[in-house]
Short mmCIF file of C-alpha atoms in Angstrom, two decimals:
data_model
loop_
_atom_site.label_atom_id
_atom_site.label_comp_id
_atom_site.label_asym_id
_atom_site.label_seq_id
_atom_site.Cartn_x
_atom_site.Cartn_y
_atom_site.Cartn_z
CA UNK A 1113 -193.92 97.07 -48.80
CA UNK A 1114 -192.52 94.84 -51.55
CA UNK A 1115 -191.54 96.48 -54.78
CA UNK A 1116 -192.02 94.95 -58.20
CA UNK A 1117 -188.95 96.47 -59.85
CA UNK A 1118 -186.94 93.22 -59.85
CA UNK A 1119 -189.80 91.11 -61.08
CA UNK A 1120 -189.03 89.83 -64.61
CA UNK A 1121 -191.16 91.32 -67.36
CA UNK A 1122 -191.87 88.78 -70.06
CA UNK A 1123 -192.62 91.51 -72.58
CA UNK A 1124 -189.10 92.93 -72.14
CA UNK A 1125 -187.40 89.70 -73.12
CA UNK A 1126 -185.73 90.02 -76.53
CA UNK A 1127 -187.84 88.84 -79.46
CA UNK A 1128 -185.47 86.80 -81.62
CA UNK A 1129 -186.04 85.41 -85.08
CA UNK A 1130 -184.46 81.95 -85.40
CA UNK A 1131 -184.03 81.11 -89.08
CA UNK A 1132 -184.34 77.42 -89.90
CA UNK A 1133 -181.42 77.27 -92.30
CA UNK A 1134 -181.56 74.52 -94.91
CA UNK A 1135 -184.63 72.35 -94.19
CA UNK A 1136 -182.68 69.31 -95.43
CA UNK A 1137 -179.96 69.85 -92.80
CA UNK A 1138 -179.80 69.62 -89.02
CA UNK A 1139 -181.23 73.10 -88.48
CA UNK A 1140 -184.77 71.95 -87.58
CA UNK A 1141 -183.37 69.37 -85.17
CA UNK A 1142 -181.01 71.66 -83.28
CA UNK A 1143 -183.67 74.39 -83.11
CA UNK A 1144 -186.18 72.00 -81.53
CA UNK A 1145 -183.59 70.63 -79.09
CA UNK A 1146 -182.45 74.12 -78.10
CA UNK A 1147 -185.86 75.73 -77.68
CA UNK A 1148 -187.29 72.94 -75.56
CA UNK A 1149 -184.99 74.14 -72.77
CA UNK A 1150 -186.81 76.32 -70.21
CA UNK A 1151 -183.57 78.09 -69.25
CA UNK A 1152 -183.12 79.30 -72.80
CA UNK A 1153 -186.74 80.34 -73.15
CA UNK A 1154 -186.35 82.43 -69.99
CA UNK A 1155 -183.81 84.60 -71.85
CA UNK A 1156 -185.85 85.43 -74.93
CA UNK A 1157 -189.06 85.08 -76.92
CA UNK A 1158 -188.10 83.01 -79.97
CA UNK A 1159 -189.92 82.85 -83.27
CA UNK A 1160 -188.73 80.24 -85.75
CA UNK A 1161 -188.72 81.60 -89.30
CA UNK A 1162 -188.96 78.54 -91.48
CA UNK A 1163 -191.15 75.76 -92.83
CA UNK A 1164 -194.04 74.99 -90.48
CA UNK A 1165 -194.49 71.35 -91.63
CA UNK A 1166 -190.74 70.68 -91.42
CA UNK A 1167 -190.63 72.07 -87.88
CA UNK A 1168 -193.64 69.97 -86.92
CA UNK A 1169 -191.96 66.85 -88.25
CA UNK A 1170 -188.71 67.61 -86.41
CA UNK A 1171 -190.48 67.97 -83.07
CA UNK A 1172 -192.52 64.83 -83.72
CA UNK A 1173 -189.53 62.69 -84.70
CA UNK A 1174 -187.62 63.82 -81.60
CA UNK A 1175 -190.68 63.09 -79.42
CA UNK A 1176 -190.43 66.45 -77.69
CA UNK A 1177 -193.25 67.82 -75.58
CA UNK A 1178 -193.78 70.96 -77.61
CA UNK A 1179 -196.74 72.41 -79.48
CA UNK A 1180 -195.69 73.81 -82.84
CA UNK A 1181 -197.93 76.78 -83.52
CA UNK A 1182 -198.18 78.92 -86.64
CA UNK A 1183 -197.97 82.71 -86.33
CA UNK A 1184 -198.64 85.18 -89.13
CA UNK A 1185 -196.44 87.94 -87.79
CA UNK A 1186 -194.33 88.90 -84.81
CA UNK A 1187 -196.57 88.12 -81.87
CA UNK A 1188 -196.04 90.41 -78.86
CA UNK A 1189 -197.86 87.96 -76.60
CA UNK A 1190 -195.36 85.48 -75.15
CA UNK A 1191 -196.35 81.91 -75.97
CA UNK A 1192 -196.35 79.20 -73.35
CA UNK A 1193 -193.02 77.52 -72.73
CA UNK A 1194 -194.42 74.41 -74.39
CA UNK A 1195 -195.26 76.37 -77.58
CA UNK A 1196 -192.88 76.68 -80.48
CA UNK A 1197 -193.97 79.63 -82.64
CA UNK A 1198 -193.20 79.33 -86.35
CA UNK A 1199 -193.56 82.06 -88.95
CA UNK A 1200 -193.61 80.37 -92.37
CA UNK A 1201 -192.94 82.85 -95.22
CA UNK A 1202 -193.22 80.26 -98.01
CA UNK A 1203 -196.01 80.84 -100.53
CA UNK A 1204 -196.69 77.11 -100.57
CA UNK A 1205 -195.35 74.24 -98.46
CA UNK A 1206 -192.17 72.53 -99.56
CA UNK A 1207 -192.87 69.39 -101.52
CA UNK A 1208 -191.20 66.10 -100.68
CA UNK A 1209 -187.45 66.50 -100.60
CA UNK A 1210 -184.60 64.20 -99.63
CA UNK A 1211 -183.02 65.07 -96.30
CA UNK A 1212 -179.26 65.27 -96.17
CA UNK A 1213 -178.93 66.33 -99.82
CA UNK A 1214 -178.28 69.74 -101.38
CA UNK A 1215 -181.19 70.79 -103.58
CA UNK A 1216 -182.32 74.05 -105.20
CA UNK A 1217 -185.76 74.05 -103.53
CA UNK A 1218 -184.39 73.78 -100.00
CA UNK A 1219 -181.62 76.25 -100.84
CA UNK A 1220 -184.19 78.77 -102.07
CA UNK A 1221 -186.27 78.24 -98.94
CA UNK A 1222 -183.30 78.87 -96.65
CA UNK A 1223 -182.57 82.17 -98.46
CA UNK A 1224 -186.21 83.24 -98.15
CA UNK A 1225 -186.13 82.57 -94.40
CA UNK A 1226 -183.11 84.88 -94.08
CA UNK A 1227 -184.70 87.60 -96.18
CA UNK A 1228 -187.84 87.53 -94.04
CA UNK A 1229 -185.83 87.71 -90.83
CA UNK A 1230 -183.82 90.68 -92.10
CA UNK A 1231 -187.02 92.44 -93.15
CA UNK A 1232 -188.54 91.97 -89.69
CA UNK A 1233 -185.35 93.09 -87.96
CA UNK A 1234 -185.02 96.22 -90.09
CA UNK A 1235 -188.64 97.11 -89.36
CA UNK A 1236 -187.99 96.69 -85.65
CA UNK A 1237 -190.47 93.81 -85.38
CA UNK A 1238 -187.80 91.52 -83.92
CA UNK A 1239 -184.77 92.45 -81.86
CA UNK A 1240 -182.21 90.21 -83.52
CA UNK A 1241 -181.57 87.21 -85.74
CA UNK A 1242 -180.05 83.83 -84.92
CA UNK A 1243 -179.33 81.66 -87.94
CA UNK A 1244 -179.20 77.89 -88.27
CA UNK A 1245 -176.84 76.60 -91.00
CA UNK A 1246 -177.40 77.02 -94.70
CA UNK A 1247 -175.75 74.95 -97.42
CA UNK A 1248 -173.58 76.94 -99.82
CA UNK A 1249 -174.05 74.47 -102.66
CA UNK A 1250 -177.84 74.51 -102.25
CA UNK A 1251 -178.19 78.30 -102.23
CA UNK A 1252 -176.01 78.55 -105.33
CA UNK A 1253 -178.22 75.93 -107.01
CA UNK A 1254 -181.11 78.26 -106.22
CA UNK A 1255 -179.39 81.20 -107.94
CA UNK A 1256 -178.14 82.92 -104.78
CA UNK A 1257 -174.46 83.37 -105.55
CA UNK A 1258 -173.04 84.32 -102.17
CA UNK A 1259 -170.35 82.35 -100.35
CA UNK A 1260 -172.35 82.39 -97.11
CA UNK A 1261 -174.54 84.18 -94.60
CA UNK A 1262 -172.15 87.06 -93.95
CA UNK A 1263 -172.05 88.30 -97.53
CA UNK A 1264 -175.78 87.75 -98.08
CA UNK A 1265 -176.67 89.70 -94.92
CA UNK A 1266 -174.35 92.56 -95.92
CA UNK A 1267 -176.09 92.75 -99.30
CA UNK A 1268 -179.59 92.66 -97.81
CA UNK A 1269 -178.80 95.39 -95.28
CA UNK A 1270 -176.72 97.48 -97.72
CA UNK A 1271 -173.78 97.28 -95.32
CA UNK A 1272 -170.50 98.60 -96.71
CA UNK A 1273 -168.16 97.04 -94.16
CA UNK A 1274 -168.83 93.84 -92.22
CA UNK A 1275 -166.98 90.74 -91.13
CA UNK A 1276 -167.05 87.51 -89.20
CA UNK A 1277 -166.12 87.28 -85.54
CA UNK A 1278 -166.26 83.93 -83.80
CA UNK A 1279 -166.74 83.83 -80.05
CA UNK A 1280 -165.96 80.81 -77.90
CA UNK A 1281 -164.94 80.46 -74.27
CA UNK A 1282 -162.58 83.35 -73.41
CA UNK A 1283 -161.76 84.11 -77.06
CA UNK A 1284 -163.25 86.60 -79.52
CA UNK A 1285 -161.58 86.34 -82.91
CA UNK A 1286 -161.96 88.52 -86.00
CA UNK A 1287 -160.72 87.12 -89.31
CA UNK A 1288 -158.88 88.86 -92.12
CA UNK A 1289 -159.48 85.95 -94.52
CA UNK A 1290 -161.50 82.75 -94.15
CA UNK A 1291 -161.88 80.09 -96.82
CA UNK A 1292 -158.73 80.55 -98.90
CA UNK A 1293 -155.81 78.25 -99.66
CA UNK A 1294 -152.64 78.61 -97.64
CA UNK A 1295 -150.70 78.89 -100.91
CA UNK A 1296 -152.64 82.02 -101.90
CA UNK A 1297 -152.76 83.53 -98.42
CA UNK A 1298 -149.70 85.85 -98.45
CA UNK A 1299 -150.83 87.62 -101.62
CA UNK A 1300 -154.30 88.16 -100.12
CA UNK A 1301 -153.02 89.88 -96.98
CA UNK A 1302 -153.13 93.60 -97.68
CA UNK A 1303 -152.78 96.49 -95.29
CA UNK A 1304 -156.34 97.61 -96.10
CA UNK A 1305 -157.83 94.19 -95.25
CA UNK A 1306 -155.93 93.95 -91.99
CA UNK A 1307 -156.91 97.50 -91.02
CA UNK A 1308 -160.54 96.63 -91.71
CA UNK A 1309 -160.37 93.55 -89.47
CA UNK A 1310 -158.78 95.55 -86.64
CA UNK A 1311 -161.43 98.25 -87.05
CA UNK A 1312 -164.28 95.74 -86.96
CA UNK A 1313 -162.81 93.92 -83.95
CA UNK A 1314 -162.60 97.22 -82.09
CA UNK A 1315 -166.17 98.08 -83.12
CA UNK A 1316 -167.55 94.74 -81.93
CA UNK A 1317 -165.72 94.80 -78.61
CA UNK A 1318 -166.76 98.39 -77.89
CA UNK A 1319 -170.32 98.57 -79.21
CA UNK A 1320 -171.55 94.99 -78.83
CA UNK A 1321 -169.61 93.75 -75.82
CA UNK A 1322 -169.51 97.08 -73.98
CA UNK A 1323 -165.73 97.27 -73.48
CA UNK A 1324 -164.82 100.96 -73.28
CA UNK A 1325 -161.18 100.65 -74.34
CA UNK A 1326 -160.82 97.25 -75.98
CA UNK A 1327 -157.39 95.69 -76.40
CA UNK A 1328 -156.97 94.00 -79.77
CA UNK A 1329 -154.15 91.52 -80.29
CA UNK A 1330 -152.97 91.29 -83.88
CA UNK A 1331 -151.54 87.94 -84.97
CA UNK A 1332 -148.40 87.63 -87.06
CA UNK A 1333 -148.32 85.31 -90.07
CA UNK A 1334 -144.88 83.76 -89.72
CA UNK A 1335 -143.17 81.97 -86.81
CA UNK A 1336 -141.67 84.39 -84.30
CA UNK A 1337 -143.44 87.22 -86.17
CA UNK A 1338 -140.98 86.80 -89.04
CA UNK A 1339 -137.85 87.17 -86.86
CA UNK A 1340 -136.97 90.52 -88.45
CA UNK A 1341 -137.46 89.22 -91.97
CA UNK A 1342 -135.69 85.87 -91.61
CA UNK A 1343 -138.93 83.90 -92.02
CA UNK A 1344 -140.92 86.28 -94.19
CA UNK A 1345 -141.61 89.97 -94.65
CA UNK A 1346 -145.41 90.11 -94.28
CA UNK A 1347 -145.12 91.45 -90.72
CA UNK A 1348 -142.98 94.43 -91.73
CA UNK A 1349 -144.60 94.97 -95.10
CA UNK A 1350 -148.37 94.87 -94.35
CA UNK A 1351 -149.26 93.73 -90.80
CA UNK A 1352 -147.25 96.26 -88.78
CA UNK A 1353 -148.31 99.22 -90.98
CA UNK A 1354 -151.95 98.18 -90.53
CA UNK A 1355 -151.55 97.94 -86.75
CA UNK A 1356 -149.79 101.33 -86.61
CA UNK A 1357 -152.52 102.92 -88.72
CA UNK A 1358 -155.13 101.60 -86.30
CA UNK A 1359 -153.13 102.86 -83.35
CA UNK A 1360 -153.02 106.31 -84.95
CA UNK A 1361 -156.83 106.24 -85.02
CA UNK A 1362 -156.94 105.65 -81.27
CA UNK A 1363 -157.47 101.89 -81.40
CA UNK A 1364 -155.55 99.91 -78.80
CA UNK A 1365 -154.09 97.35 -81.20
CA UNK A 1366 -150.87 95.45 -80.69
CA UNK A 1367 -148.00 95.21 -83.13
CA UNK A 1368 -148.00 91.76 -84.83
CA UNK A 1369 -147.39 89.07 -82.23
CA UNK A 1370 -146.42 85.41 -82.75
CA UNK A 1371 -149.67 83.46 -82.89
CA UNK A 1372 -148.38 80.69 -80.63
CA UNK A 1373 -148.13 83.14 -77.72
CA UNK A 1374 -150.89 85.61 -78.64
CA UNK A 1375 -153.80 83.20 -78.26
CA UNK A 1376 -152.61 82.08 -74.84
CA UNK A 1377 -152.38 85.71 -73.73
CA UNK A 1378 -155.90 86.38 -75.05
CA UNK A 1379 -157.28 83.32 -73.27
CA UNK A 1380 -155.78 84.62 -70.02
CA UNK A 1381 -157.39 88.03 -70.51
CA UNK A 1382 -154.45 90.12 -71.71
CA UNK A 1383 -156.43 90.97 -74.87
CA UNK A 1384 -160.17 91.41 -75.32
CA UNK A 1385 -160.09 90.17 -78.90
CA UNK A 1386 -157.72 88.86 -81.53
CA UNK A 1387 -157.34 89.53 -85.24
CA UNK A 1388 -156.44 86.25 -86.97
CA UNK A 1389 -155.08 86.27 -90.49
CA UNK A 1390 -156.60 83.03 -91.74
CA UNK A 1391 -159.16 80.33 -90.97
CA UNK A 1392 -157.16 77.70 -89.07
CA UNK A 1393 -155.00 80.24 -87.24
CA UNK A 1394 -158.09 81.34 -85.33
CA UNK A 1395 -160.28 78.24 -85.42
CA UNK A 1396 -157.79 75.78 -83.97
CA UNK A 1397 -157.41 77.61 -80.61
CA UNK A 1398 -161.13 78.40 -80.57
CA UNK A 1399 -162.15 74.80 -80.99
CA UNK A 1400 -159.59 73.66 -78.43
CA UNK A 1401 -161.21 75.82 -75.75
CA UNK A 1402 -164.85 75.81 -76.90
CA UNK A 1403 -165.55 72.95 -79.30
CA UNK A 1404 -169.28 72.66 -80.00
CA UNK A 1405 -170.18 75.97 -78.35
CA UNK A 1406 -168.59 78.57 -80.63
CA UNK A 1407 -170.79 81.34 -82.02
CA UNK A 1408 -170.47 83.22 -85.30
CA UNK A 1409 -171.19 86.95 -84.91
CA UNK A 1410 -171.54 89.25 -87.91
CA UNK A 1411 -169.95 92.61 -87.10
CA UNK A 1412 -170.86 95.86 -88.84
CA UNK A 1413 -174.51 95.12 -89.61
CA UNK A 1414 -177.27 97.50 -88.48
CA UNK A 1415 -178.98 94.49 -86.88
CA UNK A 1416 -177.83 91.89 -84.38
CA UNK A 1417 -177.06 88.54 -85.95
CA UNK A 1418 -175.47 85.49 -84.38
CA UNK A 1419 -175.17 82.01 -85.80
CA UNK A 1420 -174.05 78.48 -85.14
CA UNK A 1421 -170.44 77.71 -85.99
CA UNK A 1422 -171.15 74.54 -87.93
CA UNK A 1423 -172.67 73.43 -91.19
CA UNK A 1424 -175.76 71.53 -92.25
CA UNK A 1425 -174.14 68.18 -91.32
CA UNK A 1426 -175.98 66.26 -94.04
CA UNK A 1427 -174.28 63.03 -92.92
CA UNK A 1428 -176.15 62.89 -89.60
CA UNK A 1429 -179.54 64.30 -90.62
CA UNK A 1430 -182.42 62.24 -89.25
CA UNK A 1431 -180.31 60.33 -86.73
CA UNK A 1432 -181.30 62.50 -83.77
CA UNK A 1433 -177.70 62.98 -82.69
CA UNK A 1434 -177.08 66.61 -83.70
CA UNK A 1435 -175.65 68.70 -80.85
CA UNK A 1436 -177.59 71.96 -80.21
CA UNK A 1437 -174.78 73.44 -78.10
CA UNK A 1438 -173.65 76.04 -80.63
CA UNK A 1439 -177.23 77.20 -81.27
CA UNK A 1440 -177.89 77.46 -77.52
CA UNK A 1441 -174.82 79.70 -77.20
CA UNK A 1442 -175.81 81.74 -80.28
CA UNK A 1443 -179.28 82.43 -78.86
CA UNK A 1444 -177.83 83.25 -75.45
CA UNK A 1445 -175.31 85.68 -76.94
CA UNK A 1446 -177.95 87.36 -79.13
CA UNK A 1447 -180.20 87.88 -76.08
CA UNK A 1448 -177.28 89.41 -74.14
CA UNK A 1449 -176.32 91.70 -77.02
CA UNK A 1450 -179.91 92.94 -77.37
CA UNK A 1451 -180.13 93.59 -73.62
CA UNK A 1452 -176.84 95.51 -73.70
CA UNK A 1453 -177.98 97.64 -76.63
CA UNK A 1454 -181.25 98.69 -74.95
#
């Protein structure tokens, strides 16, 4: 007698809220291109949280065989694969706006989409959030003075400690700093900030990726890890004390290692994750091994949130050439993280 235990249950697929991002950017395009893929739809039940008319126009302009349907709430009934469910939280439709340009009305809309997604996730109505790109200039025009998604999400969820991890290919990288000048970097590297990044990396690897005893590689700042102070003292002064403090808490963190060797070791599997000290230190190796498919993961939130690792790309809006690869990977990772948490 055949059993049904291995038969997929559509109702058990993660219900993910896909926020549109800035309607004037490439978010609507990459969402449509990603969600038209049957393989992706087999992993989850997506609901786009964004402007219904904008999503309709995106599907129409791309000539995709999809029916854009409006939903008023999280719908437990799985739509057909040809349906694209959109929950539009706007009180009134967006008026005419120029695509590819930062504007307060589209910035405000993108923030509202995020707020609605967080509300649904906190209520347990959706299992996780995947975010298309917002425009920092536009959201600040709208009076939302956050540097990006990560800080806004921490504020909305009242999270005390969170950070950005970017996942791509064999690498999982947690950042101590992100968008700061190289000139200011040494003064911004404190033991407390480095300890926090190590802690969050350990948390993500253990609780989200299911690694029981994660190995965290900690990058040095200077060539040859400072060569005993010849090329700088940051390793001895702040990085090593942070690593040793983490080790004392039971975290398997390395002493500071030269970045030019650490990332190769991590790519080969010697480390489960890496703590990078600044933006390019981590992003250059990531984009070498996984350009176009990297995923931004916010660590420390009470909800699952992944995102594309690119911006609104105003320069190519409307040309139909935006690559959905990063969004495909972000949705795939979110679905896997939800399944692992259950």
